[in-house]
Amino acid sequence: MNQTKAALHALPSGLINRLCRSKATRLSLKQMYTLGRHVLESKSQGALAIPAVFLHQELPIRLSHALKMLNSNSLPINMTDMPNFQSIFASYLEDISMITQMPKPSTPQLEEEFTILLRNLEQRHKIKILAISKGFRELMDNIQRQCIENDPACNNSLFYHNGKGWTIDPQADRAIQTFFNRFYTINLGTRLLIGEHLALHDRGLNLVQRVNPLAISKRAIRDAQKVCAAHYGQSAPSVLIHTPNPDISTTYVDEFLHRNIYELLKNAMRATSETHLNNGSPISLGLSSPTASRSKLPPVKLVLVDGGEDVTIKISDEGGGMALSEMDKIWSYVHSGDSSSLRQSSSSSSSNTVANTQQKVPKTTTTTTPFQPSAPNTSALLTSEVSSTKTESRNVLRTADSMTVMGGLASEAKDYLDLPLNGSGHGLPLARLIARYFGGDLSLISMEGYGTDSYLSLFRDDDHLENFPEVDEEMAVEIDVFINEFMDEPSSSSLSSQAGYEYMNNLEQQQQRPSSSTSPRK
């Protein structure tokens, strides 16, 4: 009996069917923050049992929803036939089995045991998300390669030849986007709950807290400049910050905000560098005047505004912009990671002149951040410099994937900071899912030949519930059929499953090696 069947047999009869039809309990930022503060301020050793008991009941429901997506017919390609996807399916079943077989963590001792399980689930979840992203990319690359090579096996509804080359069918692309938007949103919420509990238990802090967007923006600037400087071997573009109120605060997840600002800044700096660099030297396109920083490149601008309904961050660059026909591709999981699907460089040769391995970060990277005081009728500017004073070597990773950012919520390390400047996966699509999860949004407006403006909005209403997908009865029926058929499959399925487990084990070993360093609102 393979491990998937063993996990199924370990579950009570009909449990998966019941879980798949159960609605997730959606939480708000306010509820998570309030509960977290209660746990941290309580002097009772059993305070952590309150969120632990909730997770013990809620996690199997959310994991079952991910199972439904993996077995749904919403994709134009049948990924569930691939061995590694069968292994991922088995891993979700095992997760549910481990949680449901553990007694309710209603005492301090049982809560400690449950927390140990959560740490294991966190790592397993990280591997699953990476495996799904890598497996999908490998599958798409293989199909596209067959088409390019005019392989007779290239008989699918995904790609077609438009006279210039093979491209994804728009309808198939939308179907893939719908699937991954829903699947990653489910997993994003699951990881947030696990990460919140581990942060409370292990580090004595909330993931959901009152945050200062300006302070987070400054950290994101330093991180993005560091990656950009390592990639191009010279100072990254400076960033000018404009805000009428430096003391803006809102209830949010620090890492969610940092990750999104970092992603937008990284893209803006990349576009600026590739547009204005020629063989490593700045060139003038007449787009801006020189700045006062070490970098001769046009600065990136970050505007932070405190609105009545939203806190909004606008990031503007002079990186050449994108054609209107390219805009939809930035949200595509098929095009994501392809440089042509991001911002277009006016100099096609510039990216070829940059080494992608172990480059030096300049001794000092400066961020000029002028603040506009909130007092009226004043032109005074406060300037703050953020510098990195040490020279350091950095290997730009190529094997990681941006989906792993969902595995870093409960730890100090942010995995996405070790990803390369471009080509790392689903950066912008995931950033928009994160922005929309609590009622905000992310949008881009581009002017081809000049630059791009990105708008990140955070909804101020902290009573807004998670944007967790609703139960789909059709998918629940599909998983009933799948489980019944799977239990009746011949033993040959074990061979296919074993191949999937080997794939997952290889990914897990890679992760354990030390590194070199929907509707948005209703």
Coordinates of C-alpha atoms in Angstrom, one line a residue, residues 42-288:
S42 CA -1.9 36.9 29.5
K43 CA 0.0 35.5 32.5
S44 CA -1.7 32.1 32.1
Q45 CA 0.4 29.2 30.6
G46 CA -2.7 28.0 28.9
A47 CA -3.3 31.1 26.9
L48 CA -1.8 29.7 23.7
A49 CA -4.3 26.8 23.9
I50 CA -7.0 29.1 22.6
P51 CA -5.5 29.7 19.1
A52 CA -4.2 26.1 19.1
V53 CA -7.6 24.6 19.6
F54 CA -8.9 26.8 16.8
L55 CA -6.1 25.7 14.4
H56 CA -6.7 22.1 15.3
Q57 CA -10.2 22.5 14.0
E58 CA -9.6 24.9 11.1
L59 CA -6.4 23.7 9.4
P60 CA -7.9 20.4 8.2
I61 CA -10.7 22.3 6.5
R62 CA -8.3 24.6 4.8
L63 CA -6.0 21.8 3.7
S64 CA -9.0 19.9 2.3
H65 CA -9.8 23.0 0.2
A66 CA -6.3 22.8 -1.3
L67 CA -6.9 19.1 -2.0
K68 CA -10.0 20.0 -4.0
M69 CA -8.1 22.5 -6.1
L70 CA -5.4 19.9 -6.9
N71 CA -8.1 17.5 -8.1
S72 CA -10.2 20.0 -9.9
N73 CA -10.9 20.1 -13.7
S74 CA -10.3 23.9 -13.8
L75 CA -7.0 23.5 -15.6
P76 CA -6.7 23.0 -19.4
I77 CA -3.9 20.4 -18.6
N78 CA -4.2 17.4 -16.3
M79 CA -1.4 18.0 -13.8
T80 CA -2.8 15.5 -11.4
D81 CA -1.5 12.7 -13.7
M82 CA 2.1 13.8 -13.0
P83 CA 3.9 11.7 -10.3
N84 CA 5.0 14.7 -8.3
F85 CA 1.5 16.1 -8.2
Q86 CA 0.2 12.8 -6.9
S87 CA 2.9 13.0 -4.2
I88 CA 1.8 16.5 -3.3
F89 CA -1.8 15.3 -3.0
A90 CA -0.6 12.5 -0.7
S91 CA 1.3 15.0 1.4
Y92 CA -1.9 17.1 2.0
L93 CA -3.7 13.9 3.1
E94 CA -0.9 13.0 5.5
D95 CA -1.1 16.6 6.9
I96 CA -4.8 16.2 7.6
S97 CA -4.2 12.8 9.0
M98 CA -1.6 14.0 11.5
I99 CA -3.7 16.9 12.7
T100 CA -7.0 15.0 13.1
Q101 CA -5.3 12.1 14.9
M102 CA -3.7 14.4 17.5
P103 CA -5.9 15.2 20.5
K104 CA -7.4 18.6 20.9
P105 CA -4.5 20.9 22.3
S106 CA -6.5 22.2 25.2
T107 CA -3.7 22.0 27.8
P108 CA -0.2 23.5 27.9
Q109 CA 1.4 20.1 27.3
L110 CA -0.8 19.2 24.4
E111 CA -0.3 22.7 22.9
E112 CA 3.5 22.2 23.0
E113 CA 3.1 18.9 21.1
F114 CA 0.7 20.6 18.6
T115 CA 3.3 23.4 18.1
I116 CA 5.9 20.8 17.2
L117 CA 3.5 19.4 14.6
L118 CA 2.9 22.9 13.2
R119 CA 6.7 23.4 12.7
N120 CA 6.7 20.2 10.7
L121 CA 3.7 21.3 8.7
E122 CA 5.3 24.6 8.0
Q123 CA 8.3 23.0 6.4
R124 CA 6.2 20.4 4.5
H125 CA 4.0 23.2 3.2
K126 CA 7.0 25.1 2.0
I127 CA 8.2 22.0 0.0
K128 CA 4.7 21.4 -1.5
I129 CA 4.3 25.0 -2.8
L130 CA 7.8 24.9 -4.3
A131 CA 7.1 21.5 -5.9
I132 CA 3.8 22.7 -7.4
S133 CA 5.4 25.8 -8.9
K134 CA 8.5 24.0 -10.2
G135 CA 6.4 21.1 -11.5
F136 CA 4.1 23.5 -13.4
R137 CA 7.0 25.4 -14.9
E138 CA 8.7 22.2 -16.0
L139 CA 5.5 20.9 -17.6
M140 CA 4.9 24.2 -19.4
D141 CA 8.5 24.4 -20.6
N142 CA 8.3 20.8 -21.9
I143 CA 5.0 21.4 -23.8
Q144 CA 6.4 24.6 -25.3
R145 CA 9.6 22.9 -26.3
Q146 CA 7.7 20.2 -28.2
C147 CA 5.8 22.9 -30.1
I148 CA 9.0 24.8 -31.0
E149 CA 10.7 21.6 -32.2
N150 CA 7.5 20.8 -34.2
D151 CA 7.1 17.6 -32.2
P152 CA 4.1 15.7 -33.4
A153 CA 3.3 15.2 -29.7
C154 CA 2.5 18.9 -29.5
N155 CA -1.2 18.5 -29.8
N156 CA -2.7 20.6 -27.1
S157 CA -4.9 23.6 -26.5
L158 CA -2.3 25.7 -24.7
F159 CA 0.0 27.1 -27.4
Y160 CA -0.5 28.2 -30.9
H161 CA 1.7 29.7 -33.6
N162 CA 0.8 33.4 -34.3
G163 CA 3.1 33.7 -37.3
K164 CA 5.9 35.1 -35.2
G165 CA 6.3 32.2 -32.7
W166 CA 4.5 29.9 -30.2
T167 CA 2.4 31.7 -27.7
I168 CA -0.1 30.8 -25.0
D169 CA -3.7 30.7 -25.9
P170 CA -5.4 33.6 -24.0
Q171 CA -8.3 31.5 -22.8
A172 CA -6.0 28.8 -21.5
D173 CA -3.8 31.4 -19.8
R174 CA -6.9 32.9 -18.0
A175 CA -7.9 29.4 -16.9
I176 CA -4.4 28.8 -15.5
Q177 CA -4.4 32.2 -13.8
T178 CA -7.8 31.5 -12.2
F179 CA -6.6 28.1 -10.8
F180 CA -3.4 29.4 -9.3
N181 CA -5.0 32.6 -7.9
R182 CA -7.4 30.4 -6.0
F183 CA -5.0 27.7 -5.0
Y184 CA -2.3 30.1 -3.8
T185 CA -4.8 32.2 -2.0
I186 CA -6.0 29.2 0.0
N187 CA -2.4 28.3 0.9
L188 CA -1.6 31.9 1.7
G189 CA -4.3 32.0 4.4
T190 CA -3.3 28.6 5.8
R191 CA 0.3 29.7 6.1
L192 CA -0.7 32.9 7.8
L193 CA -2.5 31.1 10.5
I194 CA 0.3 28.7 11.1
G195 CA 2.9 31.5 11.0
E196 CA 0.9 33.6 13.5
H197 CA 0.8 30.8 16.1
L198 CA 4.5 29.9 15.7
A199 CA 5.4 33.6 16.0
L200 CA 3.3 33.9 19.3
H201 CA 4.7 30.6 20.7
D202 CA 8.4 30.9 19.6
R203 CA 9.1 34.6 19.4
G204 CA 6.5 36.2 21.6
L205 CA 5.1 38.5 18.9
N206 CA 2.2 39.0 16.5
L207 CA 2.6 38.7 12.8
V208 CA -0.4 41.0 12.6
Q209 CA 0.5 44.3 14.3
R210 CA 0.3 48.1 14.0
V211 CA 2.9 48.8 11.3
N212 CA 4.6 51.9 10.1
P213 CA 4.6 51.7 6.2
L214 CA 7.4 54.3 6.0
A215 CA 9.8 52.2 8.2
I216 CA 8.9 49.1 6.2
S217 CA 9.5 51.0 2.9
K218 CA 13.0 52.0 4.0
R219 CA 13.9 48.3 4.8
A220 CA 12.5 47.2 1.5
I221 CA 14.5 49.9 -0.3
R222 CA 17.8 48.7 1.3
D223 CA 17.0 45.1 0.4
A224 CA 16.0 45.9 -3.2
Q225 CA 19.1 48.1 -3.7
K226 CA 21.3 45.4 -2.4
V227 CA 20.0 42.8 -4.9
C228 CA 20.1 45.3 -7.8
A229 CA 23.7 46.4 -7.0
A230 CA 24.8 42.8 -6.8
H231 CA 23.2 42.1 -10.2
Y232 CA 24.6 45.0 -12.1
G233 CA 27.8 45.5 -10.2
Q234 CA 27.3 49.2 -9.5
S235 CA 25.1 51.5 -7.3
A236 CA 21.4 50.9 -7.6
P237 CA 19.0 53.7 -8.4
S238 CA 18.3 56.0 -5.5
V239 CA 14.8 56.2 -4.1
L240 CA 13.0 59.5 -3.3
I241 CA 10.3 59.1 -0.7
H242 CA 7.5 61.7 -0.5
T243 CA 4.9 61.5 2.2
P244 CA 2.8 64.2 4.0
N245 CA 2.8 62.1 7.2
P246 CA 5.8 60.0 8.1
D247 CA 3.9 58.6 11.1
I248 CA 1.2 56.8 9.2
S249 CA 0.3 53.5 10.9
T250 CA -2.2 50.7 10.1
T251 CA -3.0 47.2 11.2
Y252 CA -1.3 44.8 8.8
V253 CA 1.2 41.9 8.4
D254 CA 4.7 43.4 8.4
E255 CA 6.1 40.7 6.1
F256 CA 3.2 41.0 3.6
L257 CA 3.9 44.7 3.2
H258 CA 7.7 44.4 3.1
R259 CA 7.4 41.6 0.5
N260 CA 5.1 43.6 -1.8
I261 CA 7.0 46.9 -1.6
Y262 CA 10.3 45.0 -2.2
E263 CA 8.9 43.3 -5.2
L264 CA 7.7 46.5 -6.8
L265 CA 11.0 48.3 -6.0
K266 CA 13.0 45.5 -7.4
N267 CA 11.1 45.6 -10.7
A268 CA 11.4 49.4 -10.8
M269 CA 15.2 49.3 -10.2
R270 CA 15.7 46.5 -12.7
A271 CA 13.7 48.4 -15.4
T272 CA 15.6 51.6 -14.7
S273 CA 19.0 49.9 -14.8
E274 CA 18.3 48.0 -18.0
T275 CA 16.9 51.1 -19.8
H276 CA 19.7 53.5 -18.8
L277 CA 22.7 51.3 -18.8
N278 CA 24.8 50.5 -21.8
N279 CA 27.7 48.1 -21.3
G280 CA 27.7 49.0 -17.6
S281 CA 27.8 52.8 -18.1
P282 CA 24.9 55.2 -17.7
I283 CA 23.4 56.7 -20.8
S284 CA 21.1 59.7 -21.1
L285 CA 17.7 59.3 -22.6
G286 CA 16.6 62.8 -21.5
L287 CA 14.1 61.3 -19.0
S288 CA 15.3 63.0 -15.8

